[in-house]
């Protein structure tokens, strides 16, 4: 029995609690008021959502006749509240049975605790959710499932429609209730791109995936077809212990940003060089080096053209800005079209390794 516990409109709710407002009734958005009207809202309060304001909208998309509070983001406050919530979980479970999925969402394996507490999974979830509300003030929703995937789906699809904000699924009820659920993008890991590819082959639901020839699915999606097939049947073999024992074979450092306006070719090149300079400082501080750096440049949406990307390789692993910045400048001028304006820039230091000292010598 797994719980997947999420905090409703976490950033907005924390700001409401900090102001002594009812998080279920207050109209509040978390956004930087000093930026332009195009700035994204990091969170929208529950009540504003009920009034039709979409989460992650832009300030200009909120109706002008609607009154609401604009709260500047305070990330340290949200991190502190997240840590408090984790502290509540630790009152009931050991750390090895908790997996923090994001700042406001965690998986809990309550299987070994139900007999000890003399409760079923839903009863224990209600106790923990109430404790979080009493301690931090945030409102929890919870998915309960017989595996991690079903707990996540119970949270994302069924809990939001339940009066007590709790959804429960096992493999049988999943197939009974959600096999024909649409849109298919409501399911974890089904992106719009994946949904489009499935729809091109006549598949619009999880039931459709189970009815498709598996060899064709592997042909279309490669190894990802294994996840699609398992999840279509409501199966998930991975456990929290598996996640905690996993160690990646390679590591990377990355940085990206969405620019406040459309930048010209020469302006965005400066941004890219500043970003890679910071990455070099980060690598030096962590005593890491890289053999290659990948650059991504996203053109303005208004132009409707494919984005640009490429990788700069180095003769030897390095973190020296004097070597990396010129290489990124050369790569930038080679792959970026100077006739288009730019809105996004991303960089990734690939396969970073410990710096043995030989590079610096």
Coordinates of C-alpha atoms in Angstrom, one line a residue:
X1 CA 0.0 0.0 0.0
X2 CA 1.5 3.3 -1.2
X3 CA 0.4 6.8 -0.5
X4 CA 1.2 9.7 -2.8
X5 CA 0.6 12.9 -0.9
X6 CA 0.6 16.3 -2.6
X7 CA 0.0 19.8 -1.3
X8 CA -2.8 21.7 -3.2
X9 CA -1.4 24.9 -4.9
X10 CA 1.6 24.6 -2.6
X11 CA 3.3 28.0 -3.1
X12 CA 0.0 29.9 -3.1
X13 CA -1.2 28.1 -0.1
X14 CA 2.0 28.8 1.9
X15 CA 1.6 32.5 1.0
X16 CA -2.0 32.5 2.1
X17 CA -1.1 30.9 5.5
X18 CA 1.7 33.4 6.0
X19 CA -0.8 36.2 5.5
X20 CA -3.4 34.6 7.8
X21 CA -5.8 34.0 4.9
X22 CA -8.0 31.0 4.2
X23 CA -6.0 29.1 1.5
X24 CA -9.3 27.6 0.1
X25 CA -11.0 31.1 -0.2
X26 CA -8.3 33.6 -0.8
X27 CA -7.6 35.0 -4.3
X28 CA -3.8 35.0 -4.7
X29 CA -1.1 34.4 -7.3
X30 CA 2.6 33.9 -6.7
X31 CA 4.5 35.9 -9.3
X32 CA 7.2 38.5 -9.5
X33 CA 5.4 41.9 -9.7
X34 CA 8.6 43.6 -10.9
X35 CA 8.6 41.7 -14.1
X36 CA 6.5 42.3 -17.2
X37 CA 2.8 41.3 -17.6
X38 CA 4.1 38.3 -19.5
X39 CA 5.6 36.8 -16.3
X40 CA 4.4 33.4 -15.4
X41 CA 2.5 32.8 -12.2
X42 CA 4.4 30.1 -10.2
X43 CA 1.1 29.2 -8.5
X44 CA -2.5 30.2 -8.3
X45 CA -4.7 29.7 -5.2
X46 CA -7.4 27.1 -5.1
X47 CA -10.2 29.7 -5.2
X48 CA -8.8 31.5 -8.2
X49 CA -8.7 28.1 -10.0
X50 CA -12.3 27.6 -9.3
X51 CA -13.0 31.0 -10.8
X52 CA -11.4 29.9 -14.1
X53 CA -7.8 31.1 -13.7
X54 CA -5.5 28.5 -15.0
X55 CA -2.4 27.3 -13.1
X56 CA 0.9 28.5 -14.6
X57 CA -0.8 31.3 -16.5
X58 CA 0.7 34.7 -17.3
X59 CA -0.4 37.8 -15.4
X60 CA -1.9 39.3 -18.5
X61 CA -4.2 36.3 -18.9
X62 CA -6.0 36.9 -15.6
X63 CA -9.2 39.0 -16.2
X64 CA -8.5 42.6 -15.4
X65 CA -11.8 43.0 -13.4
X66 CA -10.7 40.2 -11.1
X67 CA -9.2 41.3 -7.7
X68 CA -6.4 39.3 -6.3
X69 CA -3.2 39.5 -4.3
X70 CA 0.2 39.2 -6.0
X71 CA 2.7 37.5 -3.7
X72 CA 6.5 37.7 -4.7
X73 CA 8.1 34.2 -4.7
X74 CA 9.9 33.2 -1.6
X75 CA 11.6 30.0 -2.4
X76 CA 13.4 29.6 1.0
X77 CA 10.0 29.8 2.7
X78 CA 8.6 27.1 0.5
X79 CA 11.7 24.9 1.1
X80 CA 11.3 25.4 4.9
X81 CA 7.6 24.4 4.7
X82 CA 8.4 21.4 2.6
X83 CA 11.0 20.3 5.3
X84 CA 8.3 20.7 8.0
X85 CA 5.9 18.5 6.0
X86 CA 8.7 15.9 5.7
X87 CA 9.1 16.2 9.5
X88 CA 5.4 15.3 9.9
X89 CA 5.9 12.2 7.7
X90 CA 8.8 11.1 9.9
X91 CA 6.5 11.0 12.9
X92 CA 4.8 8.1 11.3
X93 CA 7.3 6.4 8.9
X94 CA 11.0 5.7 8.8
X95 CA 13.1 7.7 6.2
X96 CA 13.7 4.6 4.1
X97 CA 9.9 4.3 3.4
X98 CA 9.6 7.9 2.2
X99 CA 10.5 9.1 -1.3
X100 CA 10.4 12.9 -1.8
X101 CA 9.2 13.2 -5.5
X102 CA 9.2 17.1 -5.6
X103 CA 9.0 20.0 -3.2
X104 CA 5.3 19.4 -2.6
X105 CA 4.8 15.7 -3.4
X106 CA 6.0 12.5 -1.7
X107 CA 5.5 8.8 -1.9
X108 CA 5.1 6.8 1.4
X109 CA 5.2 3.0 1.7
X110 CA 2.8 2.4 4.6
X111 CA 2.6 -1.4 4.1
X112 CA 4.6 -2.4 7.2
X113 CA 2.9 0.2 9.4
X114 CA -0.8 -0.6 9.0
X115 CA -0.9 -3.5 11.4
X116 CA 1.2 -1.5 14.0
X117 CA -1.2 1.5 13.9
X118 CA -4.3 -0.7 13.6
X119 CA -5.5 1.3 10.5
X120 CA -6.1 0.8 6.9
X121 CA -4.2 2.9 4.3
X122 CA -7.0 5.5 4.0
X123 CA -7.3 6.0 7.7
X124 CA -3.6 6.5 8.1
X125 CA -3.6 8.9 5.2
X126 CA -6.3 10.9 6.8
X127 CA -4.3 11.1 10.1
X128 CA -1.1 12.3 8.3
X129 CA -3.0 14.8 6.1
X130 CA -4.7 16.3 9.2
X131 CA -1.3 16.5 11.0
X132 CA 0.2 18.3 8.0
X133 CA -2.7 20.8 8.0
X134 CA -2.4 21.4 11.8
X135 CA 1.4 21.7 11.7
X136 CA 2.0 23.7 8.4
X137 CA -1.4 24.9 7.4
X138 CA -1.4 23.4 3.8
X139 CA -4.1 21.3 2.3
X140 CA -3.1 17.8 1.2
X141 CA -4.5 15.5 -1.5
X142 CA -3.6 11.8 -1.5
X143 CA -3.6 8.9 -3.9
X144 CA -3.5 5.4 -2.5
X145 CA -2.4 2.5 -4.7
X146 CA -1.0 -1.0 -4.7
X147 CA 2.1 0.2 -6.5
X148 CA 3.8 3.6 -7.0
X149 CA 2.2 4.2 -10.4
X150 CA -1.4 3.6 -9.2
X151 CA -0.8 5.8 -6.2
X152 CA 0.3 8.6 -8.6
X153 CA -2.6 8.1 -10.9
X154 CA -5.0 8.0 -8.0
X155 CA -3.6 11.3 -6.9
X156 CA -3.6 13.0 -10.3
X157 CA -7.0 11.8 -11.7
X158 CA -9.3 10.5 -9.0
X159 CA -8.3 12.4 -5.7
X160 CA -9.2 15.8 -7.1
X161 CA -12.8 14.7 -7.6
X162 CA -13.2 13.2 -4.2
X163 CA -14.8 15.1 -1.3
X164 CA -12.1 14.1 1.1
X165 CA -9.3 14.6 -1.5
X166 CA -8.3 10.9 -1.4
X167 CA -8.3 8.6 -4.4
X168 CA -7.8 4.8 -4.2
X169 CA -6.8 2.4 -7.0
X170 CA -5.7 -1.2 -7.5
X171 CA -5.1 -2.9 -10.8
X172 CA -8.7 -4.1 -11.1
X173 CA -10.3 -0.7 -10.2
X174 CA -7.8 1.1 -12.5
X175 CA -8.9 -1.0 -15.5
X176 CA -12.6 -0.6 -14.5
X177 CA -12.5 3.2 -14.0
X178 CA -9.7 4.6 -16.1
X179 CA -9.1 2.3 -19.1
X180 CA -11.3 4.6 -21.2
X181 CA -10.4 7.9 -19.5
X182 CA -9.5 10.7 -21.8
X183 CA -7.5 12.8 -22.4
X184 CA -4.7 10.2 -22.2
X185 CA -2.3 13.1 -21.3
X186 CA -3.8 13.0 -17.7
X187 CA -1.7 9.9 -17.2
X188 CA 1.8 10.2 -15.8
X189 CA 4.6 10.2 -18.5
X190 CA 2.1 10.6 -21.4
X191 CA 3.2 13.9 -23.0
X192 CA 1.4 15.7 -25.8
X193 CA 4.0 14.3 -28.2
X194 CA 3.4 10.7 -27.1
X195 CA -0.4 11.2 -27.2
X196 CA -0.1 12.6 -30.8
X197 CA 1.9 9.6 -31.9
X198 CA -0.6 7.2 -30.3
X199 CA -3.5 9.1 -31.8
X200 CA -1.9 8.8 -35.3
X201 CA -2.3 5.0 -34.8
X202 CA -5.8 5.2 -33.5
X203 CA -5.0 5.0 -29.8
X204 CA -6.7 7.5 -27.5
X205 CA -6.9 5.6 -24.2
X206 CA -5.0 3.1 -22.0
X207 CA -7.3 0.4 -23.2
X208 CA -6.2 1.1 -26.7
X209 CA -2.5 0.5 -25.7
X210 CA -3.4 -2.9 -24.2
X211 CA -5.1 -3.9 -27.5
X212 CA -2.2 -2.9 -29.7
X213 CA 0.4 -5.4 -30.9
X214 CA 3.4 -5.0 -28.5
X215 CA 6.0 -5.4 -31.3
X216 CA 4.5 -2.4 -33.0
X217 CA 4.7 -0.4 -29.8
X218 CA 8.4 -1.3 -29.4
X219 CA 8.9 -0.3 -33.0
X220 CA 7.3 3.1 -32.4
X221 CA 8.6 4.0 -28.9
X222 CA 11.7 1.8 -28.4
X223 CA 12.4 0.8 -24.8
X224 CA 9.8 3.3 -23.5
X225 CA 7.1 0.9 -24.9
X226 CA 7.8 -1.3 -21.8
X227 CA 6.6 1.5 -19.5
X228 CA 3.6 2.2 -21.7
X229 CA 2.5 -1.4 -21.7
X230 CA 3.1 -1.9 -18.0
X231 CA 1.2 1.3 -17.1
X232 CA -1.6 0.6 -19.5
X233 CA -2.3 -2.6 -17.4
X234 CA -1.7 -0.7 -14.1
X235 CA 1.6 -2.5 -13.4
X236 CA 4.7 -1.0 -11.9
X237 CA 7.5 -3.2 -10.5
X238 CA 9.7 -0.4 -9.2
X239 CA 9.6 0.1 -5.4
X240 CA 10.9 2.9 -3.2
X241 CA 13.8 0.7 -2.2
X242 CA 14.7 0.4 -5.9
X243 CA 14.6 4.2 -6.3
X244 CA 16.8 4.8 -3.3
X245 CA 19.4 2.2 -4.4
X246 CA 19.6 3.6 -7.9
X247 CA 22.9 5.2 -8.9
X248 CA 23.3 6.9 -12.2
X249 CA 26.2 5.8 -14.4
X250 CA 26.7 9.4 -15.7
X251 CA 26.0 12.8 -14.2
X252 CA 25.6 16.3 -15.7
X253 CA 25.2 19.9 -14.7
X254 CA 22.7 22.1 -16.6
X255 CA 21.3 25.6 -16.7
X256 CA 18.5 27.2 -18.6
X257 CA 16.3 30.3 -18.7
X258 CA 13.3 31.8 -20.5
X259 CA 14.2 35.3 -21.4
X260 CA 11.9 38.2 -20.5
X261 CA 11.6 39.4 -24.1
X262 CA 12.8 38.4 -27.6
X263 CA 16.6 38.8 -27.7
X264 CA 18.6 39.5 -30.9
X265 CA 21.3 37.2 -32.0
X266 CA 24.2 39.1 -30.5
X267 CA 22.3 39.8 -27.2
X268 CA 21.5 36.1 -26.7
X269 CA 25.1 35.1 -27.4
X270 CA 26.2 37.2 -24.4
X271 CA 23.5 35.4 -22.2
X272 CA 24.8 32.0 -23.4
X273 CA 28.4 33.0 -22.5
X274 CA 27.4 34.3 -19.1
X275 CA 25.5 31.1 -18.4
X276 CA 28.5 28.9 -19.4
X277 CA 30.8 31.0 -17.3
X278 CA 28.6 30.3 -14.2
X279 CA 28.6 26.6 -15.1
X280 CA 32.4 26.6 -15.1
X281 CA 32.4 28.2 -11.7
X282 CA 30.0 25.6 -10.5
X283 CA 32.2 22.8 -11.8
X284 CA 35.3 24.3 -10.2
X285 CA 33.5 24.6 -6.9
X286 CA 32.4 21.0 -7.0
X287 CA 35.8 19.8 -8.4
X288 CA 34.3 18.5 -11.6
X289 CA 35.3 18.6 -15.3
X290 CA 33.4 17.8 -18.5
X291 CA 34.3 16.5 -21.9
X292 CA 31.4 18.3 -23.8
X293 CA 28.7 20.9 -23.4
X294 CA 25.4 20.9 -25.2
X295 CA 23.8 24.2 -26.2
X296 CA 20.0 24.6 -26.8
X297 CA 18.5 27.8 -28.3
X298 CA 14.8 28.2 -28.5
X299 CA 13.5 30.8 -31.0
X300 CA 10.4 33.0 -30.2
X301 CA 7.2 31.1 -30.5
X302 CA 5.9 33.8 -32.9
X303 CA 8.3 32.7 -35.6
X304 CA 7.2 29.0 -35.8
X305 CA 10.7 27.7 -36.7
X306 CA 12.6 24.6 -35.3
X307 CA 14.9 25.3 -32.4
X308 CA 18.7 25.0 -32.6
X309 CA 21.0 22.7 -30.7
X310 CA 24.5 21.3 -30.8
X311 CA 27.4 20.1 -28.7
X312 CA 30.9 21.4 -28.2
X313 CA 33.6 18.7 -27.5
X314 CA 36.9 19.3 -25.8
X315 CA 40.2 17.5 -26.4
X316 CA 40.5 16.8 -22.7
X317 CA 38.1 17.1 -19.7
X318 CA 38.0 20.7 -18.5
X319 CA 36.2 23.3 -16.4
X320 CA 38.3 26.3 -17.5
X321 CA 36.2 29.2 -18.7
X322 CA 39.1 30.3 -21.0
X323 CA 38.6 27.0 -22.9
X324 CA 34.9 26.6 -22.6
X325 CA 33.5 30.1 -23.4
X326 CA 35.2 30.4 -26.8
X327 CA 34.1 26.9 -27.7
X328 CA 30.5 27.8 -26.9
X329 CA 30.8 31.1 -28.8
X330 CA 31.9 29.2 -31.9
X331 CA 29.1 26.6 -31.5
X332 CA 26.5 29.4 -31.0
X333 CA 27.5 31.2 -34.2
X334 CA 27.5 27.9 -36.1
X335 CA 24.1 26.6 -35.1
X336 CA 22.0 29.8 -34.4
X337 CA 20.3 31.6 -37.2
X338 CA 21.0 35.4 -36.8
X339 CA 17.7 36.3 -38.6
X340 CA 15.5 35.0 -35.8
X341 CA 14.9 36.4 -32.3
X342 CA 15.5 34.1 -29.3
X343 CA 13.5 33.4 -26.2
X344 CA 15.1 30.4 -24.5
X345 CA 18.7 29.3 -23.8
X346 CA 19.9 26.1 -22.2
X347 CA 23.3 24.5 -21.5
X348 CA 24.3 21.1 -20.2
X349 CA 27.7 19.9 -19.1
X350 CA 27.6 16.2 -20.1
X351 CA 29.2 13.3 -18.3
X352 CA 30.9 15.4 -15.6
X353 CA 33.8 13.7 -13.9
X354 CA 35.9 14.3 -10.7
X355 CA 38.8 16.7 -11.4
X356 CA 41.9 14.7 -10.7
X357 CA 44.1 17.9 -10.8
X358 CA 45.8 17.0 -14.0
X359 CA 43.7 19.5 -16.0
X360 CA 44.6 22.4 -13.8
X361 CA 48.4 21.5 -13.9

